[in-house]
CSV table of C-alpha atoms in Angstrom, one decimal:
chain,number,residue,atom,x,y,z
F,1,ALA,CA,-2.9,-50.1,-67.7
F,2,ILE,CA,-0.7,-49.5,-64.6
F,3,THR,CA,2.2,-51.9,-64.7
F,4,ARG,CA,3.9,-53.3,-61.6
F,5,GLU,CA,7.0,-51.3,-62.5
F,6,SER,CA,5.1,-48.0,-62.8
F,7,LEU,CA,3.3,-48.6,-59.5
F,8,ALA,CA,6.7,-49.2,-57.8
F,9,LYS,CA,8.0,-46.0,-59.3
F,10,ARG,CA,5.0,-44.1,-57.9
F,11,GLN,CA,5.5,-45.6,-54.5
F,12,ARG,CA,9.2,-44.7,-54.4
F,13,SER,CA,8.3,-41.2,-55.6
F,14,ALA,CA,5.7,-40.8,-52.8
F,15,GLU,CA,8.2,-42.1,-50.2
F,16,LEU,CA,10.8,-39.6,-51.4
F,17,ARG,CA,8.3,-36.8,-51.1
F,18,ARG,CA,7.4,-37.8,-47.6
F,19,ALA,CA,11.0,-38.1,-46.6
F,20,GLU,CA,11.7,-34.6,-48.0
F,21,GLU,CA,8.7,-33.2,-46.1
F,22,ARG,CA,9.9,-34.8,-42.9
F,23,ARG,CA,13.4,-33.4,-43.6
F,24,ARG,CA,12.0,-29.9,-44.1
F,25,ALA,CA,9.8,-30.1,-41.1
F,26,GLU,CA,12.7,-31.2,-38.9
F,27,ALA,CA,14.9,-28.4,-40.4
F,28,ALA,CA,12.2,-25.9,-39.6
F,29,ARG,CA,11.8,-27.2,-36.1
F,30,LEU,CA,15.6,-27.0,-35.4
F,31,ALA,CA,15.7,-23.5,-36.9
F,32,ALA,CA,12.9,-22.4,-34.6
F,33,ILE,CA,14.7,-23.9,-31.6
F,34,GLU,CA,17.8,-22.0,-32.7
F,35,ARG,CA,16.0,-18.7,-33.1
F,36,GLN,CA,14.4,-19.1,-29.6
F,37,ARG,CA,17.8,-20.0,-28.1
F,38,ALA,CA,19.3,-16.9,-29.7
F,39,LYS,CA,16.4,-14.8,-28.3
F,40,ASP,CA,16.8,-16.3,-24.9
F,41,GLU,CA,20.6,-15.7,-24.9
F,42,ALA,CA,20.0,-12.1,-26.0
F,43,LEU,CA,17.5,-11.6,-23.1
F,44,ARG,CA,20.0,-13.1,-20.6
F,45,ASP,CA,22.7,-10.8,-21.9
F,46,HIS,CA,20.3,-7.8,-21.6
F,47,VAL,CA,19.5,-8.7,-18.0
F,48,GLN,CA,23.2,-8.9,-17.1
F,49,GLN,CA,23.6,-5.4,-18.5
F,50,LEU,CA,20.6,-4.2,-16.4
F,51,ILE,CA,22.1,-5.8,-13.3
F,52,ALA,CA,25.4,-4.0,-13.9
F,53,LYS,CA,23.5,-0.7,-13.8
F,54,ASP,CA,21.8,-1.4,-10.4
F,55,ASP,CA,22.3,1.3,-7.7
F,56,LEU,CA,24.1,-0.6,-4.9
F,57,THR,CA,23.5,2.2,-2.3
F,58,GLY,CA,21.7,0.6,0.6
F,59,GLU,CA,22.2,-3.0,-0.6
F,60,ASP,CA,23.4,-5.6,1.9
F,61,PRO,CA,26.6,-6.9,0.1
F,62,GLU,CA,26.4,-10.4,1.5
F,63,ILE,CA,22.7,-10.9,0.7
F,64,ARG,CA,23.2,-9.4,-2.7
F,65,ARG,CA,26.1,-11.8,-3.4
F,66,ILE,CA,23.9,-14.7,-2.5
F,67,ALA,CA,21.0,-13.4,-4.6
F,68,VAL,CA,23.2,-12.7,-7.7
F,69,ASN,CA,24.7,-16.2,-7.4
F,70,ALA,CA,21.2,-17.8,-7.1
F,71,LEU,CA,19.9,-16.0,-10.1
F,72,GLY,CA,23.0,-16.9,-12.1
F,73,LYS,CA,22.6,-16.3,-15.9
F,74,ARG,CA,18.8,-16.5,-15.8
F,75,ALA,CA,16.8,-13.6,-17.2
F,76,GLY,CA,15.1,-12.5,-14.0
F,77,THR,CA,15.1,-10.5,-10.8
F,78,VAL,CA,15.4,-11.2,-7.1
F,79,VAL,CA,13.8,-9.1,-4.3
F,80,VAL,CA,14.8,-9.7,-0.7
F,81,MET,CA,12.8,-7.9,1.9
F,82,ASN,CA,12.2,-8.1,5.7
F,83,PRO,CA,8.5,-8.9,6.1
F,84,GLN,CA,8.4,-7.3,9.6
F,85,THR,CA,10.1,-4.0,8.9
F,86,GLY,CA,10.0,-3.5,5.2
F,87,ARG,CA,13.7,-3.1,4.9
F,88,VAL,CA,14.8,-4.2,1.4
F,89,TYR,CA,18.2,-5.9,1.6
F,90,SER,CA,18.7,-6.3,-2.1
F,91,ILE,CA,17.0,-6.0,-5.5
F,92,VAL,CA,19.0,-7.7,-8.2
F,93,ASN,CA,17.9,-6.2,-11.6
F,94,GLN,CA,16.2,-3.2,-10.2
F,95,GLU,CA,14.7,-2.4,-13.6
F,96,TRP,CA,12.6,-5.5,-13.6
F,97,GLY,CA,12.1,-5.7,-9.8
F,98,LEU,CA,10.6,-2.1,-9.5
F,99,ARG,CA,9.6,-1.0,-13.0
F,100,GLU,CA,8.3,-4.0,-14.9
F,101,GLY,CA,5.0,-5.8,-14.5
F,102,PHE,CA,4.7,-9.5,-15.0
F,103,LYS,CA,1.8,-11.9,-15.1
F,104,PRO,CA,1.7,-13.4,-11.6
F,105,CYS,CA,0.8,-16.9,-12.8
F,106,SER,CA,-0.1,-19.2,-10.0
F,107,THR,CA,1.1,-16.8,-7.2
F,108,ILE,CA,-2.3,-15.2,-7.7
F,109,LYS,CA,-3.6,-18.3,-5.9
F,110,LEU,CA,-2.5,-16.6,-2.7
F,111,VAL,CA,-5.1,-13.9,-3.2
F,112,THR,CA,-7.7,-16.4,-4.3
F,113,SER,CA,-7.0,-18.4,-1.1
F,114,ILE,CA,-7.4,-15.4,1.2
F,115,ALA,CA,-10.6,-14.3,-0.6
F,116,GLY,CA,-12.0,-17.8,-0.5
F,117,LEU,CA,-11.3,-18.3,3.2
F,118,ASN,CA,-12.5,-14.9,4.3
F,119,GLU,CA,-15.7,-15.1,2.3
F,120,ASP,CA,-16.4,-18.6,3.6
F,121,VAL,CA,-16.2,-20.2,0.2
F,122,ILE,CA,-13.5,-22.3,1.6
F,123,ASP,CA,-14.6,-23.7,5.0
F,124,PRO,CA,-11.6,-23.3,7.4
F,125,ASN,CA,-13.0,-26.3,9.4
F,126,ASP,CA,-13.4,-28.5,6.4
F,127,THR,CA,-11.2,-27.3,3.5
F,128,ALA,CA,-11.5,-30.6,1.6
F,129,LYS,CA,-14.7,-29.8,-0.3
F,130,ILE,CA,-15.1,-27.0,-2.8
F,131,SER,CA,-17.5,-28.8,-5.1
F,132,ASP,CA,-18.8,-32.4,-5.5
F,133,SER,CA,-16.2,-33.0,-8.2
F,134,ASN,CA,-13.3,-31.3,-6.4
F,135,GLN,CA,-12.6,-32.6,-3.0
F,136,VAL,CA,-8.9,-31.8,-2.5
F,137,THR,CA,-7.8,-29.9,0.7
F,138,LEU,CA,-6.6,-26.3,0.5
F,139,THR,CA,-3.2,-27.5,1.7
F,140,ARG,CA,-2.8,-29.9,-1.2
F,141,ALA,CA,-4.3,-27.5,-3.7
F,142,LEU,CA,-1.7,-24.9,-2.7
F,143,ALA,CA,1.2,-27.4,-2.5
F,144,TYR,CA,0.5,-28.8,-5.9
F,145,SER,CA,-1.0,-25.6,-7.4
F,146,ARG,CA,-4.2,-27.2,-8.5
F,147,ASN,CA,-5.8,-24.9,-11.1
F,148,GLN,CA,-9.3,-26.3,-11.0
F,149,TYR,CA,-9.6,-25.9,-7.3
F,150,PHE,CA,-8.8,-22.2,-7.4
F,151,GLN,CA,-10.9,-21.6,-10.5
F,152,ILE,CA,-14.0,-22.9,-8.6
F,153,VAL,CA,-13.1,-20.8,-5.6
F,154,GLY,CA,-12.7,-17.6,-7.8
F,155,GLU,CA,-16.0,-18.2,-9.5
F,156,GLN,CA,-17.8,-18.6,-6.2
F,157,VAL,CA,-16.1,-15.5,-4.7
F,158,GLY,CA,-16.9,-13.5,-7.8
F,159,LEU,CA,-14.9,-11.0,-9.8
F,160,ASP,CA,-15.8,-7.9,-7.8
F,161,LYS,CA,-14.6,-9.4,-4.6
F,162,MET,CA,-11.6,-11.0,-6.1
F,163,LEU,CA,-10.5,-7.5,-7.4
F,164,THR,CA,-11.2,-6.0,-4.0
F,165,TYR,CA,-9.0,-8.5,-2.3
F,166,SER,CA,-6.3,-8.0,-4.9
F,167,ARG,CA,-6.2,-4.3,-4.2
F,168,ARG,CA,-6.3,-4.9,-0.4
F,169,MET,CA,-3.1,-7.0,-0.9
F,170,GLY,CA,-1.4,-4.1,-2.7
F,171,LEU,CA,-1.8,-5.1,-6.3
F,172,GLY,CA,-2.5,-2.3,-8.8
F,173,GLU,CA,-0.8,0.4,-6.7
F,174,LYS,CA,2.7,1.5,-5.9
F,175,THR,CA,4.3,0.1,-2.8
F,176,GLY,CA,5.7,3.5,-1.8
F,177,ILE,CA,9.3,2.4,-1.8
F,178,ASN,CA,11.9,5.3,-1.7
F,179,ALA,CA,13.0,4.7,-5.2
F,180,ARG,CA,12.2,6.4,-8.5
F,181,ASN,CA,9.9,5.3,-11.3
F,182,GLU,CA,8.1,2.5,-9.5
F,183,PHE,CA,5.5,0.9,-11.7
F,184,GLN,CA,2.0,0.6,-10.1
F,185,GLY,CA,1.1,-2.6,-11.9
F,186,GLN,CA,-2.4,-3.5,-13.1
F,187,VAL,CA,-5.5,-5.4,-11.9
F,188,PRO,CA,-8.1,-6.8,-14.3
F,189,GLY,CA,-11.0,-4.5,-15.3
F,190,ALA,CA,-14.6,-4.9,-14.2
F,191,ASP,CA,-15.4,-6.2,-17.6
F,192,SER,CA,-13.2,-9.3,-17.2
F,193,PHE,CA,-15.9,-11.4,-15.6
F,194,ARG,CA,-15.7,-14.0,-18.4
F,195,ALA,CA,-12.1,-14.6,-17.5
F,196,ILE,CA,-12.7,-15.2,-13.8
F,197,HIS,CA,-11.5,-18.8,-13.9
F,198,ARG,CA,-8.0,-17.9,-15.3
F,199,ILE,CA,-7.9,-14.6,-13.3
F,200,SER,CA,-8.2,-16.8,-10.1
F,201,SER,CA,-5.7,-19.5,-11.1
F,202,HIS,CA,-3.3,-18.0,-13.7
F,203,GLY,CA,-3.4,-14.3,-13.0
F,204,ASP,CA,-4.7,-13.3,-16.4
F,205,HIS,CA,-5.0,-9.6,-17.0
F,206,TYR,CA,-2.8,-8.7,-14.0
F,207,GLU,CA,0.6,-7.0,-14.1
F,208,VAL,CA,2.5,-7.4,-10.8
F,209,THR,CA,6.0,-6.1,-10.0
F,210,PRO,CA,8.3,-8.5,-8.1
F,211,LEU,CA,8.4,-5.9,-5.3
F,212,GLN,CA,4.6,-6.0,-5.1
F,213,LEU,CA,4.8,-9.8,-4.9
F,214,ALA,CA,7.4,-9.4,-2.1
F,215,THR,CA,5.0,-7.1,-0.1
F,216,LEU,CA,2.1,-9.5,-0.6
F,217,ALA,CA,4.2,-12.5,0.6
F,218,SER,CA,5.4,-10.4,3.5
F,219,ALA,CA,1.8,-9.6,4.5
F,220,ILE,CA,1.0,-13.3,4.7
F,221,GLY,CA,4.1,-13.9,6.8
F,222,ASN,CA,3.5,-11.0,9.3
F,223,GLY,CA,-0.2,-11.6,9.9
F,224,GLY,CA,-1.8,-9.1,7.4
F,225,LYS,CA,0.3,-6.0,7.6
F,226,LEU,CA,0.9,-4.4,4.2
F,227,ILE,CA,4.3,-2.8,4.9
F,228,THR,CA,5.9,0.0,2.9
F,229,PRO,CA,9.3,-1.3,1.7
F,230,TYR,CA,12.3,1.0,2.1
F,231,ILE,CA,16.0,1.1,1.1
F,232,ALA,CA,18.3,2.1,3.9
F,233,ARG,CA,20.7,4.3,1.9
F,234,THR,CA,22.8,5.5,4.8
F,235,PRO,CA,23.6,4.1,8.3
F,236,ASN,CA,21.3,6.8,9.7
F,237,ASP,CA,18.4,5.5,7.6
F,238,GLU,CA,18.8,2.1,9.1
F,239,ILE,CA,18.5,3.6,12.6
F,240,LYS,CA,15.8,6.2,11.8
F,241,MET,CA,13.5,4.4,9.5
F,242,LYS,CA,10.8,2.3,11.2
F,243,ALA,CA,8.2,-0.1,9.9
F,244,LYS,CA,5.4,1.8,8.1
F,245,VAL,CA,2.2,-0.1,7.8
F,246,ARG,CA,0.3,1.1,4.7
F,247,ARG,CA,-2.8,-0.8,6.0
F,248,GLN,CA,-3.8,-3.8,8.0
F,249,ILE,CA,-5.5,-6.2,5.6
F,250,ASN,CA,-8.9,-6.8,7.1
F,251,VAL,CA,-9.4,-10.5,7.2
F,252,ASP,CA,-9.9,-13.0,9.9
F,253,ARG,CA,-6.7,-13.7,11.8
F,254,GLU,CA,-7.0,-17.5,11.3
F,255,VAL,CA,-6.9,-17.0,7.5
F,256,TRP,CA,-3.1,-16.5,7.6
F,257,ASN,CA,-2.6,-19.6,9.6
F,258,GLN,CA,-4.7,-21.6,7.2
F,259,LEU,CA,-2.3,-20.8,4.3
F,260,THR,CA,0.9,-21.9,6.0
F,261,PRO,CA,0.6,-25.7,5.7
F,262,GLY,CA,0.0,-25.4,2.0
F,263,LEU,CA,3.0,-23.1,1.5
F,264,VAL,CA,5.3,-25.3,3.5
F,265,GLY,CA,3.9,-28.3,1.7
F,266,ALA,CA,4.7,-26.7,-1.7
F,267,VAL,CA,8.4,-26.6,-0.7
F,268,ASN,CA,8.5,-29.9,1.2
F,269,TYR,CA,6.8,-32.1,-1.4
F,270,GLY,CA,4.9,-30.0,-4.0
F,271,SER,CA,5.6,-27.7,-6.9
F,272,GLY,CA,8.3,-25.7,-5.1
F,273,ILE,CA,10.4,-28.7,-3.9
F,274,LYS,CA,13.6,-27.2,-5.5
F,275,ALA,CA,13.5,-24.5,-2.8
F,276,GLN,CA,13.7,-27.1,0.0
F,277,ASP,CA,16.5,-26.5,2.5
F,278,PRO,CA,17.3,-29.2,5.1
F,279,ASP,CA,18.5,-26.5,7.5
F,280,GLN,CA,15.3,-24.5,7.7
F,281,GLN,CA,11.6,-24.5,7.0
F,282,VAL,CA,10.6,-22.6,3.9
F,283,ALA,CA,7.1,-21.6,3.0
F,284,GLY,CA,6.5,-20.5,-0.6
F,285,LYS,CA,4.3,-20.4,-3.7
F,286,THR,CA,5.4,-21.1,-7.2
F,287,GLY,CA,4.0,-19.6,-10.4
F,288,THR,CA,4.6,-20.8,-13.9
F,289,CYS,CA,2.7,-19.8,-17.0
F,290,ILE,CA,3.1,-18.3,-20.5
F,291,GLU,CA,3.1,-14.5,-21.1
F,292,ASP,CA,3.5,-13.1,-24.6
F,293,GLY,CA,4.9,-16.4,-25.9
F,294,ARG,CA,7.5,-16.8,-23.1
F,295,TRP,CA,7.5,-18.9,-20.1
F,296,VAL,CA,7.4,-17.0,-16.8
F,297,GLY,CA,8.5,-18.5,-13.5
F,298,LEU,CA,8.0,-17.0,-10.1
F,299,PHE,CA,8.6,-18.0,-6.5
F,300,ALA,CA,7.2,-16.0,-3.6
F,301,SER,CA,8.4,-17.0,-0.1
């Protein structure tokens, strides 16, 4: 027979086991956090080493100083480019800015928006209705980076056309900058049709360099001209080199204007509010997602 005393012993033993399991789980959690912290610190140190190797020829010293300070100790890169001329004022961490491809995350919604507007999936006169279940305006969808909205748009545009617009916007090809070893990036393959939702909202199966993202944002800002970026390595370069248009992106002129309220809204009240500046109007698109187990954050402006 089970006595009251033996039952109490069993209960105490079970409580001790549970307490030990909780202790081990917490120790494992803290150890994982510490390992991740060590990896992140090592990556930040690595990026500082890469920045120290940057070629400063042709860099605008004041713009570079501001960009370096803005990046701080983060593991990242900054590209500053004139959207009208293509002049690159600074690339902080040139290895990542020119030669590494990243998942574009929600910045791909810029391409999805352009495709949706130009293919009349998004009605420019009534952008509020994409489906019966999704009646948010394009402006708010961009400002708050609404995944479902852009997934529906991408599905209705279709994979082939989405990839066509991506290539028109310069993804998957070198920008032609006068620098060595530029990476051409990657667009999804034609067999990626099952992933069209996340291709359109998260940028799955893309690899985009920060410089490519800068030329894409510049094209939106200058009315559809895909400019070849250049570094003015000498004073003569600055005088001689003129804007070189790789191609005029063939979309309706009003498309570019339709994007602007959402990009301004992202900074004024949406996902990019940390970029807000009381002294000037900023238009931009954020991107945040996970790639290879790490968080990636982007801002194209």
